Coordinates of C-alpha atoms in Angstrom, one line a residue:
Chain A
M1 CA 11.8 -17.0 -26.7
V2 CA 14.6 -19.8 -25.0
V3 CA 12.5 -22.3 -22.3
P4 CA 15.0 -24.0 -20.6
E5 CA 14.3 -28.2 -20.0
L6 CA 11.6 -28.1 -18.1
D7 CA 12.1 -31.4 -17.1
T8 CA 14.9 -30.6 -14.9
L9 CA 13.2 -27.4 -13.0
V10 CA 11.0 -27.6 -10.3
R11 CA 7.0 -27.6 -11.1
P12 CA 4.0 -27.9 -8.6
D13 CA 3.6 -31.4 -9.1
D14 CA 7.0 -32.2 -7.3
C15 CA 5.6 -29.9 -4.3
R16 CA 2.8 -31.9 -4.4
R17 CA 4.3 -35.1 -4.4
T18 CA 6.8 -33.9 -1.2
P19 CA 5.6 -34.0 2.3
P20 CA 4.0 -30.6 3.4
G21 CA 6.1 -28.0 4.5
E22 CA 8.6 -28.4 0.8
C23 CA 6.6 -25.4 -0.7
A24 CA 5.7 -22.6 0.9
V25 CA 3.7 -21.3 -1.9
I26 CA 2.3 -23.6 -4.9
T27 CA -0.2 -21.9 -7.4
T28 CA -2.2 -24.3 -10.3
G29 CA -3.6 -22.1 -13.0
L30 CA -3.7 -19.0 -11.2
T31 CA -5.1 -16.5 -13.2
K32 CA -6.5 -12.9 -12.9
R33 CA -8.2 -10.7 -15.7
F34 CA -9.0 -7.2 -15.7
G35 CA -12.0 -7.3 -18.1
R36 CA -10.3 -8.4 -21.4
R37 CA -6.9 -7.9 -20.2
V38 CA -5.0 -10.8 -18.6
A39 CA -2.8 -9.7 -16.0
V40 CA -1.5 -13.4 -14.7
D41 CA -2.5 -16.3 -16.7
R42 CA -2.8 -19.8 -15.6
L43 CA 0.5 -19.2 -13.4
D44 CA 1.5 -22.4 -11.5
L45 CA 3.9 -21.3 -9.2
A46 CA 6.3 -23.3 -6.6
I47 CA 8.3 -21.8 -3.9
P48 CA 10.4 -23.9 -2.1
A49 CA 10.4 -23.6 1.9
G50 CA 13.6 -21.9 3.1
S51 CA 14.7 -20.3 0.1
I52 CA 14.9 -17.0 -0.9
T53 CA 13.3 -16.6 -4.5
G54 CA 13.6 -14.2 -7.0
F55 CA 10.4 -12.9 -9.0
V56 CA 11.4 -11.4 -12.0
G57 CA 9.6 -10.2 -14.7
P58 CA 9.5 -6.9 -17.1
N59 CA 6.9 -4.1 -15.8
G60 CA 3.4 -4.8 -16.0
A61 CA 4.2 -8.7 -16.0
G62 CA 1.6 -9.3 -13.5
K63 CA 4.3 -9.7 -10.7
T64 CA 2.2 -7.4 -8.2
T65 CA -1.1 -9.0 -9.2
T66 CA 0.3 -12.7 -8.3
I67 CA 1.7 -11.4 -5.2
R68 CA -1.6 -9.3 -4.4
M69 CA -3.6 -13.0 -4.6
L70 CA -1.1 -14.4 -2.5
L71 CA -1.8 -12.0 0.0
G72 CA -5.3 -11.8 0.3
L73 CA -6.0 -8.6 -1.7
M74 CA -7.1 -9.7 -5.3
R75 CA -9.7 -12.4 -5.6
P76 CA -8.1 -15.0 -8.5
T77 CA -10.5 -15.4 -11.6
S78 CA -9.7 -19.3 -11.8
G79 CA -7.1 -20.9 -10.3
S80 CA -6.0 -22.0 -7.0
G81 CA -2.9 -22.1 -4.8
F82 CA -1.7 -23.0 -1.4
V83 CA 0.2 -20.7 0.9
L84 CA 2.3 -22.3 4.0
G85 CA 0.0 -25.5 3.7
H86 CA -3.6 -23.5 3.2
P87 CA -5.9 -22.8 0.7
L88 CA -5.8 -19.2 -1.2
K89 CA -9.2 -18.8 -0.4
E90 CA -8.6 -19.4 3.1
Y91 CA -5.7 -16.3 3.3
R92 CA -7.1 -14.7 6.8
T93 CA -5.2 -18.1 8.5
Y94 CA -2.3 -17.6 6.7
L95 CA -1.5 -14.1 6.6
A96 CA -0.5 -14.3 10.8
R97 CA 2.5 -16.2 9.5
V98 CA 3.3 -14.1 6.5
G99 CA 4.8 -10.2 6.4
A100 CA 4.7 -8.2 3.2
L101 CA 6.1 -4.9 1.5
I102 CA 4.0 -4.8 -1.5
E103 CA 5.0 -2.0 -4.2
G104 CA 7.3 0.1 -1.9
P105 CA 7.1 1.5 1.6
T106 CA 3.3 3.5 2.2
F107 CA 3.3 5.1 5.5
H108 CA 1.4 8.1 7.2
P109 CA 4.0 10.9 6.8
T110 CA 3.3 12.8 9.5
L111 CA 3.2 9.4 11.8
S112 CA 6.9 8.6 13.5
G113 CA 8.2 5.2 12.7
R114 CA 7.5 3.3 15.7
D115 CA 3.5 5.1 15.6
N116 CA 3.3 3.7 12.0
L117 CA 4.5 0.0 12.8
L118 CA 2.4 0.6 16.3
V119 CA -0.9 0.7 13.9
L120 CA -0.1 -2.8 12.2
A121 CA 1.2 -4.1 15.7
R122 CA -2.0 -3.1 17.4
L123 CA -4.6 -4.7 14.9
A124 CA -2.6 -8.3 15.1
G125 CA -1.8 -7.7 18.9
L126 CA 1.9 -7.7 18.4
H127 CA 2.8 -4.7 20.5
H128 CA 5.5 -6.5 21.8
R129 CA 7.1 -7.0 18.4
V130 CA 7.3 -3.1 17.5
D131 CA 11.0 -1.9 19.1
P132 CA 12.8 -5.7 18.3
V133 CA 12.1 -5.2 14.6
L134 CA 12.9 -1.5 14.7
D135 CA 16.0 -2.8 16.1
R136 CA 16.5 -5.5 13.3
V137 CA 16.3 -3.0 10.9
G138 CA 18.8 -0.4 12.5
L139 CA 15.8 2.2 13.1
L140 CA 15.3 2.4 17.0
R141 CA 17.0 5.6 17.2
R142 CA 15.3 7.2 14.7
A143 CA 11.8 5.8 15.9
K144 CA 10.3 8.4 17.3
D145 CA 11.0 10.5 14.0
P146 CA 8.3 11.4 11.6
V147 CA 8.3 9.4 8.5
R148 CA 8.3 12.2 6.2
T149 CA 11.8 12.9 7.5
Y150 CA 13.2 9.8 6.6
S151 CA 15.3 9.0 3.5
L152 CA 14.2 6.2 0.6
G153 CA 16.8 3.6 2.4
M154 CA 15.0 3.9 5.9
C155 CA 11.3 3.6 4.5
Q156 CA 12.5 0.8 3.0
R157 CA 13.9 -0.8 6.1
L158 CA 11.1 0.4 7.9
G159 CA 8.5 -1.4 5.2
I160 CA 10.7 -4.5 5.8
A161 CA 10.2 -4.0 9.8
A162 CA 6.5 -4.3 9.2
A163 CA 6.7 -6.9 7.3
L164 CA 8.9 -8.7 10.4
L165 CA 6.1 -7.9 13.0
P166 CA 4.6 -11.0 12.9
D167 CA 7.6 -13.2 12.8
P168 CA 7.0 -14.1 9.7
E169 CA 7.6 -17.9 7.9
L170 CA 6.9 -16.2 4.8
L171 CA 8.0 -12.9 3.8
V172 CA 7.0 -11.4 0.7
L173 CA 9.0 -8.4 -0.3
D174 CA 8.0 -6.4 -3.3
E175 CA 10.9 -4.5 -4.8
P176 CA 12.7 -3.9 -1.6
T177 CA 15.7 -2.0 -3.3
N178 CA 14.1 0.2 -5.4
G179 CA 15.7 3.5 -5.5
L180 CA 18.4 2.8 -2.9
D181 CA 22.2 3.3 -3.5
P182 CA 24.8 0.7 -3.9
H183 CA 25.3 0.4 0.1
G184 CA 21.3 0.5 1.0
I185 CA 21.3 -2.5 -1.8
A186 CA 24.1 -4.4 0.0
E187 CA 22.3 -3.8 3.6
I188 CA 18.7 -5.4 2.0
R189 CA 20.9 -8.0 0.8
R190 CA 22.6 -9.0 3.9
M191 CA 18.9 -8.5 5.5
L192 CA 17.5 -11.3 3.1
Q193 CA 20.5 -13.8 3.5
S194 CA 19.6 -13.3 7.1
F195 CA 15.9 -14.2 7.0
A196 CA 16.7 -17.0 4.9
D197 CA 19.6 -18.4 7.4
E198 CA 16.7 -18.2 10.1
G199 CA 14.4 -21.1 8.2
R200 CA 12.2 -18.0 6.6
T201 CA 11.1 -18.3 3.3
V202 CA 11.4 -15.1 1.2
L203 CA 9.8 -14.3 -2.0
V204 CA 11.1 -11.4 -3.3
S205 CA 10.5 -9.3 -6.5
S206 CA 12.9 -7.1 -8.1
H207 CA 14.3 -5.6 -11.1
L208 CA 17.7 -5.6 -10.3
L209 CA 19.0 -8.7 -11.6
A210 CA 22.6 -8.6 -10.5
E211 CA 21.3 -8.5 -6.7
I212 CA 18.4 -11.2 -7.3
E213 CA 21.7 -13.3 -8.9
Q214 CA 23.5 -12.9 -5.9
V215 CA 21.4 -13.5 -3.2
C216 CA 18.6 -15.7 -4.8
G217 CA 18.8 -19.6 -4.9
H218 CA 15.6 -19.9 -7.0
L219 CA 14.1 -18.1 -9.2
V220 CA 10.9 -17.4 -11.0
V221 CA 10.3 -15.7 -14.1
I222 CA 7.0 -14.3 -15.5
E223 CA 6.0 -12.0 -18.8
D224 CA 2.7 -11.2 -19.8
G225 CA 1.3 -13.2 -16.7
R226 CA 2.7 -16.4 -18.1
L227 CA 5.4 -18.7 -16.2
V228 CA 8.8 -18.0 -18.5
F229 CA 11.0 -19.9 -16.2
Q230 CA 11.3 -21.6 -12.5
G231 CA 14.3 -23.5 -11.1
S232 CA 17.6 -22.3 -9.6
V233 CA 19.1 -19.6 -10.5
A234 CA 22.4 -21.8 -11.7
Q235 CA 19.6 -24.1 -14.0
L236 CA 19.1 -20.6 -15.8
L237 CA 22.8 -20.0 -16.2
A238 CA 23.4 -23.4 -17.2
A239 CA 20.9 -22.5 -19.8
R240 CA 22.7 -20.2 -22.1
A241 CA 26.3 -21.0 -22.8
P242 CA 29.3 -19.4 -22.1
E243 CA 31.3 -17.4 -24.4
L244 CA 35.1 -16.9 -25.2
V245 CA 35.9 -13.1 -25.5
V246 CA 38.9 -12.5 -27.9
R247 CA 41.0 -9.4 -28.5
T248 CA 44.2 -9.0 -30.6
E249 CA 46.3 -6.3 -31.6
C250 CA 44.5 -4.1 -33.9
A251 CA 40.4 -3.7 -35.0
E252 CA 41.7 -5.2 -38.4
E253 CA 43.1 -8.5 -37.2
T254 CA 39.9 -9.1 -35.2
L255 CA 38.0 -8.2 -37.6
R256 CA 40.1 -10.8 -39.9
L257 CA 40.1 -13.7 -36.9
A258 CA 36.2 -13.6 -36.9
R259 CA 36.1 -14.8 -40.7
I260 CA 38.5 -17.5 -39.8
I261 CA 36.6 -18.5 -36.7
E262 CA 33.2 -18.6 -38.9
G263 CA 34.8 -20.7 -41.4
V264 CA 35.4 -23.4 -39.3
G265 CA 31.6 -23.4 -38.0
R266 CA 31.9 -21.2 -35.3
T267 CA 29.9 -18.2 -34.4
A268 CA 31.9 -15.1 -33.9
R269 CA 30.2 -11.7 -32.8
V270 CA 32.0 -8.5 -33.5
L271 CA 31.4 -5.8 -30.4
R272 CA 32.3 -2.4 -31.4
E273 CA 33.2 0.1 -28.7
G274 CA 35.1 3.2 -29.9
D275 CA 37.9 2.0 -31.9
A276 CA 38.2 -1.1 -29.9
V277 CA 37.1 -4.4 -31.5
T278 CA 36.2 -7.6 -29.4
L279 CA 34.9 -10.8 -30.6
E280 CA 32.6 -13.2 -28.9
V281 CA 33.1 -16.9 -30.1
G282 CA 30.4 -19.6 -29.7
A283 CA 32.5 -21.6 -27.5
D284 CA 33.5 -22.5 -23.8
C285 CA 37.3 -23.0 -22.5
S286 CA 37.8 -26.3 -23.8
W287 CA 38.1 -24.6 -27.5
A288 CA 40.5 -21.8 -26.5
G289 CA 43.6 -23.8 -27.4
A290 CA 42.0 -24.6 -30.9
L291 CA 41.5 -20.7 -31.7
N292 CA 44.7 -20.2 -30.5
R293 CA 46.4 -22.2 -33.2
L294 CA 43.9 -20.8 -35.5
A295 CA 45.2 -17.1 -34.7
M296 CA 48.7 -18.1 -34.9
T297 CA 48.4 -19.6 -38.2
A298 CA 47.2 -16.8 -39.4
G299 CA 49.7 -14.6 -38.1
I300 CA 47.2 -12.7 -35.9
T301 CA 48.7 -12.2 -32.2
V302 CA 45.7 -12.6 -29.3
V303 CA 46.5 -10.4 -26.8
H304 CA 43.3 -11.1 -24.6
L305 CA 41.5 -14.8 -24.3
A306 CA 39.0 -15.4 -21.7
Q307 CA 35.8 -17.3 -21.1
R308 CA 32.9 -15.5 -20.2
D309 CA 29.8 -17.1 -18.4
S310 CA 26.3 -15.6 -18.8
T311 CA 25.2 -13.2 -16.1
L312 CA 21.6 -13.7 -14.7
E313 CA 20.8 -10.5 -17.1
E314 CA 21.6 -12.3 -20.1
A315 CA 20.0 -15.6 -19.0
F316 CA 17.5 -13.3 -18.4
F317 CA 17.1 -11.6 -21.6
A318 CA 17.4 -14.6 -23.4
I319 CA 14.4 -16.4 -22.1
M320 CA 12.8 -13.0 -22.9
G321 CA 13.4 -13.4 -26.2
S322 CA 15.7 -10.1 -26.3
D323 CA 19.1 -8.8 -25.8
P324 CA 19.7 -5.4 -24.5
R325 CA 23.6 -5.1 -25.7
P326 CA 24.5 -2.8 -28.6
G327 CA 24.6 -4.7 -32.0
R328 CA 22.8 -8.5 -30.5
G329 CA 19.5 -8.0 -30.1
T330 CA 17.1 -5.6 -29.4
A331 CA 17.1 -3.5 -26.2
G332 CA 13.4 -4.4 -25.1
D333 CA 12.3 -1.9 -22.2
T334 CA 11.5 -4.2 -19.7
G335 CA 12.8 -1.6 -17.0
T336 CA 15.1 -4.1 -15.9
G337 CA 18.3 -2.9 -14.3
T338 CA 22.1 -3.6 -15.7
G339 CA 23.5 -7.1 -13.9
G340 CA 27.3 -6.2 -14.3
G341 CA 29.5 -7.4 -16.2
G342 CA 29.5 -11.5 -17.2
G343 CA 32.2 -13.8 -14.8
S344 CA 35.2 -14.4 -16.8
G345 CA 37.7 -16.5 -16.0
T346 CA 41.0 -16.4 -18.4
C347 CA 41.7 -19.8 -19.9
Chain B
M1 CA -11.9 -8.9 19.1
L2 CA -10.5 -7.4 15.8
I3 CA -13.1 -4.4 16.2
L4 CA -11.3 -3.4 18.9
R5 CA -8.1 -3.6 17.9
A6 CA -8.6 -1.6 14.9
F7 CA -10.0 0.8 17.7
S8 CA -7.0 1.1 19.2
S9 CA -5.0 1.1 16.6
E10 CA -6.6 3.9 14.6
W11 CA -6.6 5.8 17.8
V12 CA -2.4 5.7 17.2
K13 CA -3.3 7.6 14.0
L14 CA -5.9 10.0 15.5
R15 CA -4.2 11.0 18.1
R16 CA -1.9 13.1 16.0
R17 CA -0.9 16.3 17.8
R18 CA -1.2 17.9 13.8
L19 CA -5.1 16.5 13.6
W20 CA -6.3 17.3 17.2
F21 CA -4.9 20.6 16.6
G22 CA -6.6 20.8 13.0
A23 CA -9.7 19.3 14.0
Y24 CA -10.5 20.3 17.2
G25 CA -9.1 24.0 16.3
A26 CA -11.5 23.9 13.4
I27 CA -14.1 22.4 15.2
A28 CA -13.8 25.5 18.2
G29 CA -13.5 28.3 15.5
V30 CA -17.0 27.3 14.0
V31 CA -18.5 27.4 17.5
V32 CA -17.0 30.9 18.6
L33 CA -17.8 32.2 15.3
T34 CA -21.6 31.0 15.0
T35 CA -21.7 31.7 19.0
V36 CA -20.6 35.5 18.6
V37 CA -22.7 36.0 14.9
T38 CA -25.9 34.8 17.2
I39 CA -25.4 36.4 20.4
A40 CA -24.0 39.6 18.3
G41 CA -27.3 40.0 16.2
A42 CA -29.7 39.0 18.6
A43 CA -32.4 41.9 18.7
S44 CA -32.2 44.0 21.9
S45 CA -35.4 43.1 24.1
A46 CA -37.3 46.3 22.9
G47 CA -39.9 46.8 20.7
H48 CA -41.8 44.4 18.1
H49 CA -39.7 41.9 16.4
P50 CA -41.0 39.4 13.9
A51 CA -41.8 35.7 15.2
G52 CA -38.8 33.7 15.3
T53 CA -36.6 36.8 15.8
L54 CA -33.6 35.7 18.6
T55 CA -33.7 38.3 21.2
L56 CA -31.5 39.3 24.0
A57 CA -34.5 38.0 26.3
T58 CA -34.2 34.6 24.7
L59 CA -30.6 34.4 25.1
S60 CA -31.0 34.8 28.8
R61 CA -33.3 31.9 28.8
A62 CA -31.9 28.6 30.1
T63 CA -31.4 27.4 26.8
G64 CA -29.6 30.5 25.5
L65 CA -26.5 29.3 26.6
S66 CA -26.2 26.4 23.8
R67 CA -27.9 28.6 21.5
G68 CA -24.7 29.0 19.3
L69 CA -24.1 25.3 19.5
T70 CA -26.9 24.8 17.8
Q71 CA -26.8 27.2 14.7
S72 CA -23.2 25.5 14.5
G73 CA -24.8 22.3 13.3
V74 CA -23.8 22.1 9.8
L75 CA -20.9 23.5 9.9
L76 CA -19.6 20.7 12.7
G77 CA -21.3 18.2 10.3
A78 CA -19.1 19.4 7.4
V79 CA -16.0 19.3 9.3
A80 CA -16.9 16.1 10.8
L81 CA -17.3 14.7 7.4
S82 CA -14.1 16.3 5.8
I83 CA -12.0 14.5 8.9
A84 CA -14.3 11.6 8.2
A85 CA -13.7 11.2 4.5
A86 CA -9.7 12.3 5.1
Q87 CA -9.2 9.2 7.4
F88 CA -11.0 6.3 5.3
G89 CA -10.4 7.8 1.9
G90 CA -6.4 8.4 3.1
E91 CA -6.0 4.9 3.4
F92 CA -6.4 4.5 -0.1
S93 CA -4.6 7.5 -1.0
H94 CA -1.9 6.8 0.7
G95 CA -1.3 2.8 -0.2
T96 CA -1.6 2.2 3.5
L97 CA -4.7 0.1 3.1
R98 CA -2.9 -3.1 2.1
N99 CA -0.5 -2.7 5.1
L100 CA -3.7 -3.1 7.1
L101 CA -5.5 -5.7 5.1
V102 CA -2.6 -7.8 5.5
R103 CA -2.0 -7.8 9.3
A104 CA -6.1 -7.6 9.3
P105 CA -8.0 -9.2 6.5
R106 CA -11.1 -9.7 8.2
R107 CA -12.5 -6.5 6.3
A108 CA -16.1 -6.1 7.9
S109 CA -13.7 -6.0 11.4
L110 CA -11.4 -3.8 10.4
I111 CA -13.6 -1.0 9.0
V112 CA -16.2 -1.1 11.7
G113 CA -13.2 -1.0 14.7
N114 CA -11.6 2.0 13.0
G115 CA -14.7 3.5 12.3
L116 CA -15.9 3.8 15.8
A117 CA -12.4 5.0 16.5
V118 CA -13.0 8.6 14.2
L119 CA -16.5 8.6 15.8
S120 CA -15.0 8.5 19.3
F121 CA -13.0 11.0 18.3
L122 CA -15.8 13.0 16.7
V123 CA -18.0 13.2 19.5
G124 CA -15.0 14.1 21.8
A125 CA -14.8 17.1 19.6
V126 CA -18.6 17.6 19.9
I127 CA -17.9 17.9 23.7
V128 CA -14.9 20.3 23.0
A129 CA -17.1 22.3 21.2
A130 CA -19.9 22.5 23.7
I131 CA -17.3 23.5 26.2
V132 CA -15.9 26.1 23.9
D133 CA -19.3 27.6 23.5
I134 CA -20.0 28.0 26.7
G135 CA -16.7 30.4 27.1
A136 CA -17.7 32.2 24.1
A137 CA -21.3 32.8 25.0
V138 CA -20.3 34.0 28.3
A139 CA -17.9 36.4 27.0
M140 CA -20.4 37.5 24.4
A141 CA -23.3 37.9 27.1
Q142 CA -20.8 40.3 28.8
V143 CA -20.3 42.3 25.5
R144 CA -24.2 42.6 24.6
D145 CA -25.6 42.6 28.6
V146 CA -27.3 39.2 28.5
A147 CA -28.5 38.3 31.9
T148 CA -26.9 34.8 32.6
G149 CA -28.5 34.0 35.7
A150 CA -30.5 31.2 34.1
W151 CA -27.8 29.6 32.5
T152 CA -26.4 27.7 35.4
T153 CA -29.4 26.4 36.6
G154 CA -29.9 22.6 36.1
S155 CA -32.3 23.7 33.5
A156 CA -29.6 24.9 31.2
M157 CA -27.2 22.3 32.1
A158 CA -29.8 19.2 31.0
S159 CA -30.6 21.8 27.8
L160 CA -26.7 21.7 27.0
G161 CA -26.6 17.8 27.4
Q162 CA -29.5 17.5 25.6
I163 CA -27.8 19.8 22.8
V164 CA -24.5 17.9 22.8
G165 CA -26.5 14.7 22.5
D166 CA -28.4 16.1 19.4
M167 CA -25.2 17.2 18.3
A168 CA -23.2 14.5 18.5
L169 CA -25.6 12.3 16.8
S170 CA -25.6 14.7 13.7
V171 CA -21.6 14.8 13.5
C172 CA -21.7 10.8 13.9
G173 CA -24.2 11.0 11.0
Y174 CA -22.4 13.0 8.9
A175 CA -19.1 11.3 9.9
V176 CA -20.7 7.9 8.8
V177 CA -21.2 9.8 4.9
G178 CA -17.8 11.1 5.3
M179 CA -16.5 7.3 5.8
V180 CA -18.7 5.7 3.5
L181 CA -17.6 7.8 0.7
G182 CA -13.7 7.5 1.1
V183 CA -14.5 3.8 0.9
V184 CA -16.9 4.2 -1.9
L185 CA -14.5 6.7 -3.7
R186 CA -11.3 5.7 -2.6
S187 CA -9.8 9.3 -2.3
S188 CA -10.0 11.5 0.6
V189 CA -10.2 14.8 -1.6
I190 CA -12.6 13.2 -3.7
A191 CA -14.7 12.0 -0.8
I192 CA -15.0 15.3 0.9
G193 CA -15.8 17.3 -2.3
A194 CA -18.6 14.9 -3.5
G195 CA -19.7 15.0 0.6
L196 CA -19.8 18.3 1.0
A197 CA -21.3 19.3 -2.5
L198 CA -23.9 17.0 -2.0
L199 CA -24.7 17.6 1.8
L200 CA -24.7 21.1 1.1
P201 CA -25.1 23.3 -2.1
I202 CA -27.0 20.8 -3.8
E203 CA -29.2 19.9 -1.1
S204 CA -30.2 23.7 -0.1
I205 CA -30.6 24.0 -4.0
I206 CA -33.0 21.2 -4.0
S207 CA -35.3 22.3 -0.7
S208 CA -35.6 25.8 -1.8
A209 CA -36.8 24.7 -5.5
V210 CA -38.9 21.9 -3.7
P211 CA -39.9 22.8 0.1
S212 CA -41.6 19.6 0.7
T213 CA -37.7 17.7 -0.2
A214 CA -36.3 18.7 3.0
R215 CA -37.8 16.3 5.0
W216 CA -36.2 13.5 2.6
L217 CA -33.4 15.1 2.0
P218 CA -30.4 13.3 4.1
G219 CA -28.5 16.7 5.2
Q220 CA -31.3 18.7 5.9
L221 CA -32.4 15.8 8.2
L222 CA -28.7 15.6 9.9
D223 CA -29.0 19.5 10.3
S224 CA -32.5 18.7 12.2
L225 CA -31.6 16.0 14.3
A226 CA -28.2 18.7 15.1
Q227 CA -31.2 21.2 16.3
G228 CA -33.1 18.2 18.1
G229 CA -36.2 18.9 15.8
S230 CA -37.2 21.5 13.4
A231 CA -40.2 22.7 11.4
Q232 CA -39.1 20.6 8.4
A233 CA -38.6 17.4 10.7
S234 CA -39.3 16.4 14.2
F235 CA -36.6 14.9 15.6
G236 CA -37.9 11.5 15.5
A237 CA -38.5 11.3 11.9
A238 CA -35.6 12.8 11.4
L239 CA -33.6 9.8 13.4
V240 CA -35.8 7.1 12.2
T241 CA -35.2 8.5 8.5
T242 CA -31.3 9.2 8.8
S243 CA -31.0 6.0 10.5
I244 CA -32.7 4.0 7.7
Y245 CA -30.3 6.5 4.9
L246 CA -26.9 5.3 7.2
A247 CA -27.8 1.6 7.5
G248 CA -28.3 1.5 3.9
I249 CA -25.5 2.8 2.7
V250 CA -23.5 1.3 5.9
V251 CA -24.2 -2.0 4.4
L252 CA -23.3 -0.5 0.7
A253 CA -20.2 0.4 1.8
L254 CA -19.8 -2.9 3.7
V255 CA -20.2 -5.0 0.7
A256 CA -17.8 -3.1 -1.3
F257 CA -14.9 -2.9 0.7
T258 CA -15.0 -7.0 1.7
R259 CA -15.5 -7.7 -2.2
R260 CA -13.1 -5.4 -3.8
D261 CA -9.9 -6.4 -5.2
V262 CA -7.2 -3.7 -3.4
T263 CA -5.4 -2.7 -6.2
T264 CA -4.1 0.7 -4.5

């Protein structure tokens, strides 16, 4: 497993040294056991205030259990933490400033969208917030309709509206894009950005790493309840070196070039997709000229040479110790969505 | 303060048209059925009848107006238990409880406020049942030629008021059992099934096999409350014993609800 250089990452200690308010969430040794099973294992979190933090991990990694502990729905077995400056044990104090969508939107199907929010708003004396939050998520016109007539995207937006009821400083959104089409995902992404622009801290768990990469500045990765990575997305991406993608005129020449490259001490992975053969060379743009000269000397014509930066998905699988791409590692059953192609630039 | 808010919040759910029609309709149906069967089955006044037989002469007394309502105690209780269990267990089944607890983390206040709202809904249902009973009784009196002169007296109204009060107490008792089962079992379907099975067939079998147990079984005692006292237990004894039972299970439910992790 590749663990990034931790001294470059945010640690809970860093947050404790900073003035109050710099970290919206800090936990130290947060642990939750269910019998013999350890769902969350000595988790040290530090969520910077005002950030959009992605909370990533395979199914069963402990994300939702962690979120439930932060929201007072579960008691930690051990460990401590602070949310918005208050100890976890005093969750009744800070929850008035927290909005949450946990494990997808759950509502009474026969009640209207407005009445579902009214159930929650009346509990907290927030009647006046119902229509503004419905308007904010674009559901005001359908507010009187029963929730059972809503699409999944509308339910997700209603869930976000419910989370916005207390005008929260901290928004905790568990899988807000689950089941949404690309349009719905883009809409949620815009919303998340607007929340951060308003100065809110957003903690968003998602399987869609491409979405996390686009919207999150900070990232927490957990596996088996343990912290695997914590830091900026840029730091995680930097932990995985870029590669040169090379194609030649024909497959035989590409294979010959691979042997030449390995002969000079570089790694060259061969990827076959049908008849096409592509090389991924362990080098960045600065070695492109040397590679081209090697090919020319051998009489091989390079038709494509580009640097491909790693995607968050690749970096994620790297630190999880698996690689989902064919021929390059085990495609672990993480339930993680595709992250799309890597960013590339012509050298 | 939170109790009032929780009460008000629960009423948003209770005012659903479907619930009103379903619950009040079921209760009205039960009362109409028992009233019709009671009056239709009354023996004519002439001739000798075994002691305790309901006759048309008995029905023509001031208490005759509310006779059907009195007989429907167990069925109304079953409806009340089901509604309460569905309201509370449903929060777990639907997964909506976690939303409530994030907005109202003081769990005991939340459950007490929600419970009071459900009880107020059911007391309303008993009043509806009484109104429906009057209509059904008057209609059946015409059919069976029951003299209804005594039904409009102050004594009849007082009797009806007392029966409504007793019935409301009994229905609230059944509802509390339903709520507790909903909270403890965390599923509306299981809570309704367990509650109805316990209070109806299981208790009936036990009390038939060992009649002396009837004055200790909660379902039997709640039925005695609905009737203003019975051969098994006087009203006072039933009230005291059920109060102790209900207080005990409410404390258990509160402890479970406030201490358990919310995993749904």
